[in-house]
């Protein structure tokens, strides 16, 4: 706030004649088309919204930093993971299926999207608060999301549609077990873990490679809301998670997460007991223990939600030297899908907006397009004889990749590994991770969800789906639903 009185202006900076009255012929009108300022206000208002994200539309975020506290140079040469390196970053948390403005505390996975402004360009991780996902092939993603969003005819959310898709897609069982359990409604964003979910490839300076999965563990400990608590908050404070994060940072209670990775030697993947690239599976900690890497702290609230959060554009294709993709078919689909949605949503030059802009030098031959305000000078083609930039794989390394030999081009499920099964890890979670009280809440959450509109033939499949996860859970779900 300042005492100085400043004139209202048009967007062109011209002092405006009135904040209240349009230009009319006499006090009672008619209104005049020449009222440029009124027309600018109306026209700009009509264009205030960019298309909201098709998924993860409801969210909030904060700025912070990541500090590498350990020495993981044996695993990766990535600049941001050098011992002691501190990298500025931005994080955005979200629900998946709800539109912008839907309650924060609905049962849903949470997005955990991170952008690290490294010396070698932006490194983005588009993770979730779950180490797994509902499907394992990008071909099914759009259908999955349609089943979780609104019906085409009535525009209602429809649990029957959700369970129809899930029970016909048994690979979803592990994730649905997760979603219906305590972690399906985090107490706050500060009290949830984030996972890369996908597997990535890391390479060290000597060219040695490991497959890795990232685990960001909250330093506050994981905590959840019960279904009743979540329902109550949805009606009394839809912005509960956004408000909690902003208030904590405002009070100096900066949330932090410790980053660990699981690292699998490159050669282990071929005959690991589970397909390590299957997004519906974890790597059990007993096989690949967590290795500490560093700490992420969020310490600054955005000043402008639209500019910094709504326009934040994360894309898993942004990988920096030392980090590459894996044959995870969902990841490979997302490498295309994320930048494509940003081009549609906020325009082809979204990477020049302050929240997305790399802090390192950009030397590109891409040019022009809507709303571009930094353009390369000539020459804008390569090769050239005028001193333009050139690719330097001898310094930064080649694309990280894996070997493909003699395979036919097919549309197929992953080749199964010896312990692959859609229900096995869900069963482990139910029986080895949850205690009796957590199992009771799981059953109660499923019964409550299924009882809202799931009908035959989907209903019988729901009971079988849960019996496949665990016989007693399935029986209890059936009894619970039929008793209602
Ligand atoms: P572990 O006993 O080593 O790990 C179990 C993990 O389960 C814990 O580390 C914790 O993850 C997580 N967990 C605790 N409570 C819950 C809950 N209510 N809902 C979901 N997850 C919870 O066993 P394994 O590594 O052999 O995994 C066994 C099962 O645990 C898996 O089938 C999977 O369902 C689940 N799990 C496994 C993870 C992994 O990466 N291996 C990660 C998370 C869950 P955290 O420490 O991240 O809080």
PDB file of N, CA and C in Angstrom, residues 127-160:
ATOM      1  N   UNK A 127       5.339 -35.581 -10.792  1.00  0.00           N
ATOM      2  CA  UNK A 127       5.042 -36.756  -9.981  1.00  0.00           C
ATOM      3  C   UNK A 127       3.675 -36.671  -9.320  1.00  0.00           C
ATOM      4  N   UNK A 128       3.403 -37.647  -8.484  1.00  0.00           N
ATOM      5  CA  UNK A 128       2.159 -37.715  -7.719  1.00  0.00           C
ATOM      6  C   UNK A 128       2.491 -38.027  -6.262  1.00  0.00           C
ATOM      7  N   UNK A 129       1.474 -38.024  -5.403  1.00  0.00           N
ATOM      8  CA  UNK A 129       1.718 -38.465  -4.024  1.00  0.00           C
ATOM      9  C   UNK A 129       1.570 -39.987  -3.924  1.00  0.00           C
ATOM     10  N   UNK A 130       1.647 -40.653  -5.054  1.00  0.00           N
ATOM     11  CA  UNK A 130       1.602 -42.119  -5.105  1.00  0.00           C
ATOM     12  C   UNK A 130       2.757 -42.598  -5.982  1.00  0.00           C
ATOM     13  N   UNK A 131       3.400 -43.697  -5.614  1.00  0.00           N
ATOM     14  CA  UNK A 131       4.529 -44.165  -6.440  1.00  0.00           C
ATOM     15  C   UNK A 131       4.058 -44.967  -7.655  1.00  0.00           C
ATOM     16  N   UNK A 132       2.746 -45.063  -7.831  1.00  0.00           N
ATOM     17  CA  UNK A 132       2.160 -45.918  -8.880  1.00  0.00           C
ATOM     18  C   UNK A 132       1.022 -45.179  -9.561  1.00  0.00           C
ATOM     19  N   UNK A 133       0.420 -45.812 -10.577  1.00  0.00           N
ATOM     20  CA  UNK A 133      -0.700 -45.175 -11.272  1.00  0.00           C
ATOM     21  C   UNK A 133      -1.741 -46.231 -11.653  1.00  0.00           C
ATOM     22  N   UNK A 134      -2.877 -45.761 -12.193  1.00  0.00           N
ATOM     23  CA  UNK A 134      -4.006 -46.651 -12.501  1.00  0.00           C
ATOM     24  C   UNK A 134      -3.782 -47.507 -13.752  1.00  0.00           C
ATOM     25  N   UNK A 135      -3.048 -46.980 -14.723  1.00  0.00           N
ATOM     26  CA  UNK A 135      -2.837 -47.690 -15.989  1.00  0.00           C
ATOM     27  C   UNK A 135      -1.358 -47.650 -16.332  1.00  0.00           C
ATOM     28  N   UNK A 136      -0.961 -48.499 -17.267  1.00  0.00           N
ATOM     29  CA  UNK A 136       0.467 -48.585 -17.562  1.00  0.00           C
ATOM     30  C   UNK A 136       0.794 -48.279 -19.023  1.00  0.00           C
ATOM     31  N   UNK A 137      -0.236 -47.899 -19.806  1.00  0.00           N
ATOM     32  CA  UNK A 137       0.004 -47.603 -21.216  1.00  0.00           C
ATOM     33  C   UNK A 137      -0.728 -46.306 -21.560  1.00  0.00           C
ATOM     34  N   UNK A 138      -0.020 -45.374 -22.202  1.00  0.00           N
ATOM     35  CA  UNK A 138      -0.607 -44.057 -22.509  1.00  0.00           C
ATOM     36  C   UNK A 138      -1.857 -44.184 -23.375  1.00  0.00           C
ATOM     37  N   UNK A 139      -2.015 -45.305 -24.068  1.00  0.00           N
ATOM     38  CA  UNK A 139      -3.198 -45.516 -24.909  1.00  0.00           C
ATOM     39  C   UNK A 139      -4.483 -45.502 -24.063  1.00  0.00           C
ATOM     40  N   UNK A 140      -4.383 -45.859 -22.769  1.00  0.00           N
ATOM     41  CA  UNK A 140      -5.585 -45.942 -21.924  1.00  0.00           C
ATOM     42  C   UNK A 140      -5.806 -44.684 -21.087  1.00  0.00           C
ATOM     43  N   UNK A 141      -4.884 -43.752 -21.126  1.00  0.00           N
ATOM     44  CA  UNK A 141      -4.954 -42.616 -20.193  1.00  0.00           C
ATOM     45  C   UNK A 141      -6.197 -41.758 -20.415  1.00  0.00           C
ATOM     46  N   UNK A 142      -6.464 -41.424 -21.654  1.00  0.00           N
ATOM     47  CA  UNK A 142      -7.586 -40.522 -21.970  1.00  0.00           C
ATOM     48  C   UNK A 142      -8.905 -41.160 -21.533  1.00  0.00           C
ATOM     49  N   UNK A 143      -9.046 -42.476 -21.794  1.00  0.00           N
ATOM     50  CA  UNK A 143     -10.267 -43.179 -21.397  1.00  0.00           C
ATOM     51  C   UNK A 143     -10.393 -43.229 -19.878  1.00  0.00           C
ATOM     52  N   UNK A 144      -9.271 -43.486 -19.230  1.00  0.00           N
ATOM     53  CA  UNK A 144      -9.281 -43.495 -17.768  1.00  0.00           C
ATOM     54  C   UNK A 144      -9.787 -42.152 -17.235  1.00  0.00           C
ATOM     55  N   UNK A 145      -9.234 -41.059 -17.738  1.00  0.00           N
ATOM     56  CA  UNK A 145      -9.636 -39.737 -17.234  1.00  0.00           C
ATOM     57  C   UNK A 145     -11.104 -39.461 -17.545  1.00  0.00           C
ATOM     58  N   UNK A 146     -11.569 -39.829 -18.735  1.00  0.00           N
ATOM     59  CA  UNK A 146     -12.994 -39.631 -19.037  1.00  0.00           C
ATOM     60  C   UNK A 146     -13.864 -40.354 -18.013  1.00  0.00           C
ATOM     61  N   UNK A 147     -13.426 -41.522 -17.567  1.00  0.00           N
ATOM     62  CA  UNK A 147     -14.250 -42.289 -16.624  1.00  0.00           C
ATOM     63  C   UNK A 147     -14.282 -41.636 -15.241  1.00  0.00           C
ATOM     64  N   UNK A 148     -13.316 -40.773 -14.952  1.00  0.00           N
ATOM     65  CA  UNK A 148     -13.251 -40.129 -13.630  1.00  0.00           C
ATOM     66  C   UNK A 148     -13.848 -38.719 -13.652  1.00  0.00           C
ATOM     67  N   UNK A 149     -14.038 -38.168 -14.842  1.00  0.00           N
ATOM     68  CA  UNK A 149     -14.526 -36.785 -14.938  1.00  0.00           C
ATOM     69  C   UNK A 149     -16.050 -36.790 -14.960  1.00  0.00           C
ATOM     70  N   UNK A 150     -16.657 -36.033 -15.829  1.00  0.00           N
ATOM     71  CA  UNK A 150     -18.117 -35.896 -15.831  1.00  0.00           C
ATOM     72  C   UNK A 150     -18.717 -36.599 -17.035  1.00  0.00           C
ATOM     73  N   UNK A 151     -19.947 -37.074 -16.858  1.00  0.00           N
ATOM     74  CA  UNK A 151     -20.640 -37.744 -17.954  1.00  0.00           C
ATOM     75  C   UNK A 151     -20.870 -36.768 -19.092  1.00  0.00           C
ATOM     76  N   UNK A 152     -20.913 -37.317 -20.313  1.00  0.00           N
ATOM     77  CA  UNK A 152     -21.168 -36.471 -21.477  1.00  0.00           C
ATOM     78  C   UNK A 152     -22.620 -36.002 -21.500  1.00  0.00           C
ATOM     79  N   UNK A 153     -23.560 -36.838 -20.993  1.00  0.00           N
ATOM     80  CA  UNK A 153     -24.979 -36.447 -21.102  1.00  0.00           C
ATOM     81  C   UNK A 153     -25.404 -35.471 -20.008  1.00  0.00           C
ATOM     82  N   UNK A 154     -25.155 -35.824 -18.744  1.00  0.00           N
ATOM     83  CA  UNK A 154     -25.682 -35.006 -17.637  1.00  0.00           C
ATOM     84  C   UNK A 154     -24.655 -34.042 -17.043  1.00  0.00           C
ATOM     85  N   UNK A 155     -23.381 -34.266 -17.349  1.00  0.00           N
ATOM     86  CA  UNK A 155     -22.290 -33.494 -16.736  1.00  0.00           C
ATOM     87  C   UNK A 155     -22.119 -33.824 -15.244  1.00  0.00           C
ATOM     88  N   UNK A 156     -22.651 -34.984 -14.802  1.00  0.00           N
ATOM     89  CA  UNK A 156     -22.470 -35.411 -13.415  1.00  0.00           C
ATOM     90  C   UNK A 156     -21.208 -36.273 -13.308  1.00  0.00           C
ATOM     91  N   UNK A 157     -20.532 -36.195 -12.145  1.00  0.00           N
ATOM     92  CA  UNK A 157     -19.559 -37.239 -11.816  1.00  0.00           C
ATOM     93  C   UNK A 157     -20.352 -38.513 -11.570  1.00  0.00           C
ATOM     94  N   UNK A 158     -19.755 -39.687 -11.860  1.00  0.00           N
ATOM     95  CA  UNK A 158     -20.535 -40.911 -11.844  1.00  0.00           C
ATOM     96  C   UNK A 158     -19.664 -42.064 -11.342  1.00  0.00           C
ATOM     97  N   UNK A 159     -19.929 -42.507 -10.112  1.00  0.00           N
ATOM     98  CA  UNK A 159     -19.107 -43.586  -9.536  1.00  0.00           C
ATOM     99  C   UNK A 159     -19.249 -44.883 -10.328  1.00  0.00           C
ATOM    100  N   UNK A 160     -20.412 -45.097 -10.915  1.00  0.00           N
ATOM    101  CA  UNK A 160     -20.603 -46.323 -11.702  1.00  0.00           C
ATOM    102  C   UNK A 160     -19.605 -46.366 -12.860  1.00  0.00           C
TER     103      UNK A 160
END
